[in-house]
Short mmCIF file of C-alpha atoms in Angstrom, two decimals:
data_model
loop_
_atom_site.label_atom_id
_atom_site.label_comp_id
_atom_site.label_asym_id
_atom_site.label_seq_id
_atom_site.Cartn_x
_atom_site.Cartn_y
_atom_site.Cartn_z
CA MET A 1 -3.79 8.55 -24.56
CA GLY A 2 -1.89 10.14 -27.53
CA LYS A 3 1.48 8.57 -29.12
CA ALA A 4 3.71 11.07 -27.10
CA GLU A 5 1.99 10.14 -23.76
CA ARG A 6 2.24 6.31 -24.73
CA ASN A 7 6.01 6.68 -25.24
CA LYS A 8 6.45 8.61 -21.91
CA LYS A 9 4.49 5.99 -20.16
CA GLN A 10 6.41 3.23 -21.73
CA LYS A 11 9.82 4.67 -20.70
CA LYS A 12 8.62 5.27 -17.19
CA ASP A 13 7.27 1.77 -16.81
CA ALA A 14 10.71 0.52 -18.40
CA LEU A 15 12.33 2.38 -15.96
CA LEU A 16 10.24 1.17 -12.91
CA ASN A 17 10.29 -2.46 -14.12
CA THR A 18 14.09 -2.30 -14.18
CA ALA A 19 14.70 -0.78 -11.24
CA PHE A 20 12.51 -3.30 -9.27
CA GLU A 21 14.49 -6.07 -10.96
CA LEU A 22 17.95 -4.36 -9.86
CA PHE A 23 16.68 -3.55 -6.66
CA THR A 24 15.59 -6.97 -5.56
CA SER A 25 18.50 -8.77 -7.14
CA LYS A 26 21.44 -6.63 -6.35
CA GLY A 27 19.98 -4.26 -3.62
CA ILE A 28 19.25 -0.61 -3.70
CA THR A 29 22.81 0.42 -2.28
CA ASP A 30 24.71 -1.45 -5.05
CA THR A 31 22.40 -0.39 -7.88
CA THR A 32 23.25 2.85 -9.79
CA ILE A 33 21.27 5.06 -12.03
CA SER A 34 23.49 3.97 -14.65
CA ASN A 35 22.56 0.27 -14.17
CA ILE A 36 18.96 1.05 -14.54
CA VAL A 37 19.05 3.33 -17.48
CA ASP A 38 21.39 1.03 -19.36
CA ARG A 39 19.16 -1.96 -18.78
CA ALA A 40 16.08 -0.23 -19.50
CA GLY A 41 17.60 1.13 -22.86
CA VAL A 42 16.89 4.86 -22.12
CA ALA A 43 19.18 7.88 -21.80
CA LYS A 44 20.14 9.06 -18.40
CA GLY A 45 18.61 12.48 -18.86
CA THR A 46 15.17 10.61 -19.49
CA PHE A 47 15.44 9.33 -15.84
CA TYR A 48 15.72 12.74 -14.62
CA LEU A 49 12.45 13.69 -16.42
CA TYR A 50 10.70 11.37 -13.96
CA PHE A 51 12.63 10.82 -10.91
CA LYS A 52 15.09 12.95 -8.63
CA ASP A 53 17.41 10.01 -7.78
CA LYS A 54 17.39 6.34 -7.09
CA TYR A 55 15.56 6.86 -3.77
CA ASP A 56 13.02 8.68 -5.57
CA ILE A 57 12.37 5.95 -7.96
CA ARG A 58 12.51 3.55 -4.88
CA ASN A 59 9.59 5.53 -3.52
CA LYS A 60 7.60 5.66 -6.61
CA LEU A 61 8.27 2.36 -7.23
CA ILE A 62 6.95 1.19 -3.83
CA ALA A 63 3.80 3.15 -4.49
CA HIS A 64 3.53 1.68 -8.05
CA LYS A 65 3.84 -2.04 -6.69
CA ALA A 66 1.66 -1.20 -3.73
CA SER A 67 -1.13 0.21 -5.90
CA GLN A 68 -1.18 -2.94 -7.84
CA VAL A 69 -1.68 -5.00 -4.88
CA PHE A 70 -4.35 -2.81 -3.58
CA THR A 71 -6.15 -2.76 -6.85
CA LYS A 72 -6.41 -6.33 -7.00
CA ALA A 73 -7.70 -6.48 -3.54
CA GLU A 74 -10.31 -3.60 -4.08
CA GLU A 75 -11.46 -5.15 -7.20
CA ALA A 76 -12.03 -8.46 -5.13
CA LEU A 77 -13.82 -6.48 -2.42
CA HIS A 78 -16.37 -5.18 -5.15
CA GLN A 79 -17.49 -8.57 -6.03
CA THR A 80 -18.59 -9.15 -2.36
CA ASP A 81 -21.55 -7.87 -0.35
CA ILE A 82 -19.34 -6.69 2.41
CA THR A 83 -20.71 -3.60 4.09
CA LEU A 84 -19.36 -3.23 7.55
CA LEU A 85 -15.88 -1.34 7.70
CA GLU A 86 -14.00 -3.71 9.85
CA ASP A 87 -15.23 -6.64 7.59
CA LYS A 88 -14.01 -4.71 4.49
CA ILE A 89 -10.57 -3.95 6.08
CA ILE A 90 -10.13 -7.67 7.19
CA PHE A 91 -10.90 -8.97 3.42
CA LEU A 92 -8.55 -6.31 2.05
CA VAL A 93 -5.73 -7.45 4.60
CA ASP A 94 -6.51 -11.23 3.93
CA HIS A 95 -6.31 -10.57 0.07
CA ILE A 96 -3.22 -8.73 0.25
CA LEU A 97 -1.42 -11.24 2.36
CA GLU A 98 -2.66 -13.82 -0.08
CA GLN A 99 -0.89 -12.06 -2.70
CA PHE A 100 2.21 -11.55 -0.67
CA ASN A 101 2.34 -15.34 -0.02
CA GLU A 102 2.32 -16.00 -3.91
CA ASP A 103 4.90 -13.33 -4.53
CA LYS A 104 7.54 -13.44 -1.91
CA ILE A 105 10.24 -11.21 -3.64
CA LEU A 106 7.42 -8.61 -3.86
CA LEU A 107 6.62 -9.12 -0.02
CA ARG A 108 10.67 -8.61 0.63
CA PHE A 109 10.89 -5.45 -1.33
CA ILE A 110 7.78 -3.59 0.11
CA SER A 111 8.20 -4.78 3.62
CA LYS A 112 11.87 -3.63 3.80
CA ASN A 113 11.29 -0.25 2.15
CA LEU A 114 7.71 0.92 2.95
CA SER A 115 7.73 3.23 5.76
CA TRP A 116 4.88 5.50 7.20
CA GLY A 117 6.21 8.59 5.63
CA ILE A 118 6.45 6.80 2.26
CA PHE A 119 3.15 5.69 2.64
CA LYS A 120 1.56 9.27 3.33
CA ASN A 121 3.66 11.14 0.83
CA GLU A 122 3.49 8.65 -1.90
CA LEU A 123 0.23 6.96 -1.45
CA LEU A 124 -2.18 9.08 0.16
CA HIS A 125 -1.05 12.57 -0.58
CA SER A 126 0.41 12.18 -4.25
CA SER A 127 -2.07 12.28 -7.14
CA ASP A 128 -0.01 10.79 -9.93
CA SER A 129 2.59 8.50 -8.10
CA SER A 130 0.51 5.27 -8.48
CA ASP A 131 -2.43 3.48 -10.47
CA PHE A 132 -4.50 3.36 -7.49
CA ASP A 133 -6.09 6.41 -5.66
CA PHE A 134 -5.22 5.63 -2.18
CA HIS A 135 -6.38 9.05 -0.98
CA GLU A 136 -9.88 8.62 -2.54
CA LEU A 137 -9.98 5.18 -0.84
CA TYR A 138 -8.91 6.76 2.48
CA THR A 139 -11.54 9.65 2.35
CA SER A 140 -14.33 7.41 1.33
CA VAL A 141 -13.57 4.71 3.89
CA PHE A 142 -12.81 6.79 6.98
CA GLU A 143 -14.78 10.10 6.08
CA ASN A 144 -17.94 8.59 5.24
CA GLU A 145 -20.68 11.12 6.07
CA ALA A 146 -23.53 8.40 5.54
CA SER A 147 -21.90 6.04 8.02
CA ASP A 148 -23.15 5.96 11.61
CA LYS A 149 -19.45 5.79 12.77
CA LEU A 150 -16.56 7.71 12.81
CA TYR A 151 -13.16 7.24 14.10
CA ARG A 152 -11.15 9.33 16.51
CA ASN A 153 -7.95 9.46 14.55
CA PRO A 154 -8.31 7.57 11.28
CA GLU A 155 -4.68 8.02 10.45
CA VAL A 156 -3.47 6.74 13.53
CA MET A 157 -5.96 3.79 13.11
CA LEU A 158 -4.53 3.12 9.41
CA TYR A 159 -0.88 3.31 10.85
CA LEU A 160 -1.32 0.72 13.37
CA ILE A 161 -3.19 -1.61 10.94
CA ILE A 162 -0.16 -1.40 8.26
CA GLU A 163 2.44 -1.67 11.00
CA LEU A 164 1.13 -4.52 12.79
CA THR A 165 0.24 -6.36 9.56
CA GLY A 166 3.58 -5.83 8.00
CA SER A 167 5.40 -6.65 11.19
CA THR A 168 3.63 -9.83 11.59
CA CYS A 169 3.37 -11.22 8.40
CA TYR A 170 6.87 -10.76 7.06
CA SER A 171 8.35 -13.54 9.28
CA SER A 172 5.26 -15.81 9.12
CA ILE A 173 5.05 -15.84 5.35
CA LEU A 174 8.88 -16.19 4.84
CA TYR A 175 9.95 -18.10 7.59
CA GLU A 176 6.70 -19.59 9.06
CA GLU A 177 7.51 -17.98 12.46
CA PRO A 178 6.14 -17.94 14.81
CA VAL A 179 3.50 -20.10 12.83
CA PRO A 180 2.51 -20.23 9.17
CA ILE A 181 0.39 -17.26 7.75
CA GLN A 182 -2.71 -19.29 7.79
CA GLU A 183 -2.63 -19.89 11.42
CA LEU A 184 -1.57 -16.60 12.31
CA LYS A 185 -4.40 -14.85 10.47
CA PRO A 186 -7.17 -15.46 13.16
CA TYR A 187 -4.83 -13.57 15.76
CA LEU A 188 -3.85 -10.99 13.30
CA PHE A 189 -7.48 -10.08 12.13
CA GLN A 190 -8.68 -10.44 15.81
CA SER A 191 -6.15 -7.53 16.67
CA ILE A 192 -7.06 -5.60 13.76
CA ARG A 193 -10.90 -5.59 14.74
CA GLN A 194 -9.75 -4.40 18.36
CA ILE A 195 -7.80 -1.40 16.83
CA ILE A 196 -10.82 -0.43 14.75
CA ARG A 197 -13.49 -0.60 17.57
CA GLY A 198 -11.09 1.21 20.00
CA GLN A 199 -11.01 3.92 17.47
CA GLU A 200 -14.84 4.15 16.81
CA ILE A 201 -17.03 7.36 17.79
CA THR A 202 -20.74 6.33 17.71
CA GLY A 203 -24.10 7.73 18.68
CA ASP A 204 -24.45 11.22 19.87
CA ALA A 205 -20.52 11.68 19.53
CA VAL A 206 -21.00 11.26 15.78
CA GLU A 207 -23.58 13.91 15.33
CA ASN A 208 -21.61 16.34 17.66
CA SER A 209 -18.57 15.73 15.63
CA ARG A 210 -20.22 16.32 12.49
CA VAL A 211 -21.92 19.59 13.65
CA LYS A 212 -18.44 20.89 14.82
CA LYS A 213 -17.16 20.13 11.25
CA ALA A 214 -20.19 21.99 9.66
#
């Protein structure tokens, strides 16, 4: 990376970090673009080189923060010998929950603002919005030709897992309702396994599906 690229990255990172501080302290509604650029120490024109408006930077920021969380979880997964898909997903979810348990400000920000539309547009379909290639992970996990299993609708399955995890962990981590997160995990993980198994295509159906794709 040359000097010009480093300078661009530094400015973009400064805007993202400042926006996160302001969004989590003042709220998105009460934060203006002027607030962000003034605190970040950059010109307003620089802001518009990277973002359309404050809602665009919010979306990019969600992708940026989520990518950091997923990167840590994936790196930890690579240190294990886990091979089964559902065990991989459970490990990733568990690791992510522990990160949120340790950083409740981050949990509040992501849980309040991450919608399925943002997840698809910013995380799965955009190649440059985050530090972590969600699309590569998605295709390698759910469209693995070497696997003996396929899934009826991987996108729906992922949606259900994300929505279930997000909606149940928020109150459990922040307020210990209905129970603390450590007590909730076994129930959550059992439900995730049921979602995955309910979407499995096995045996001859896998071969038939691959023949149709070919």
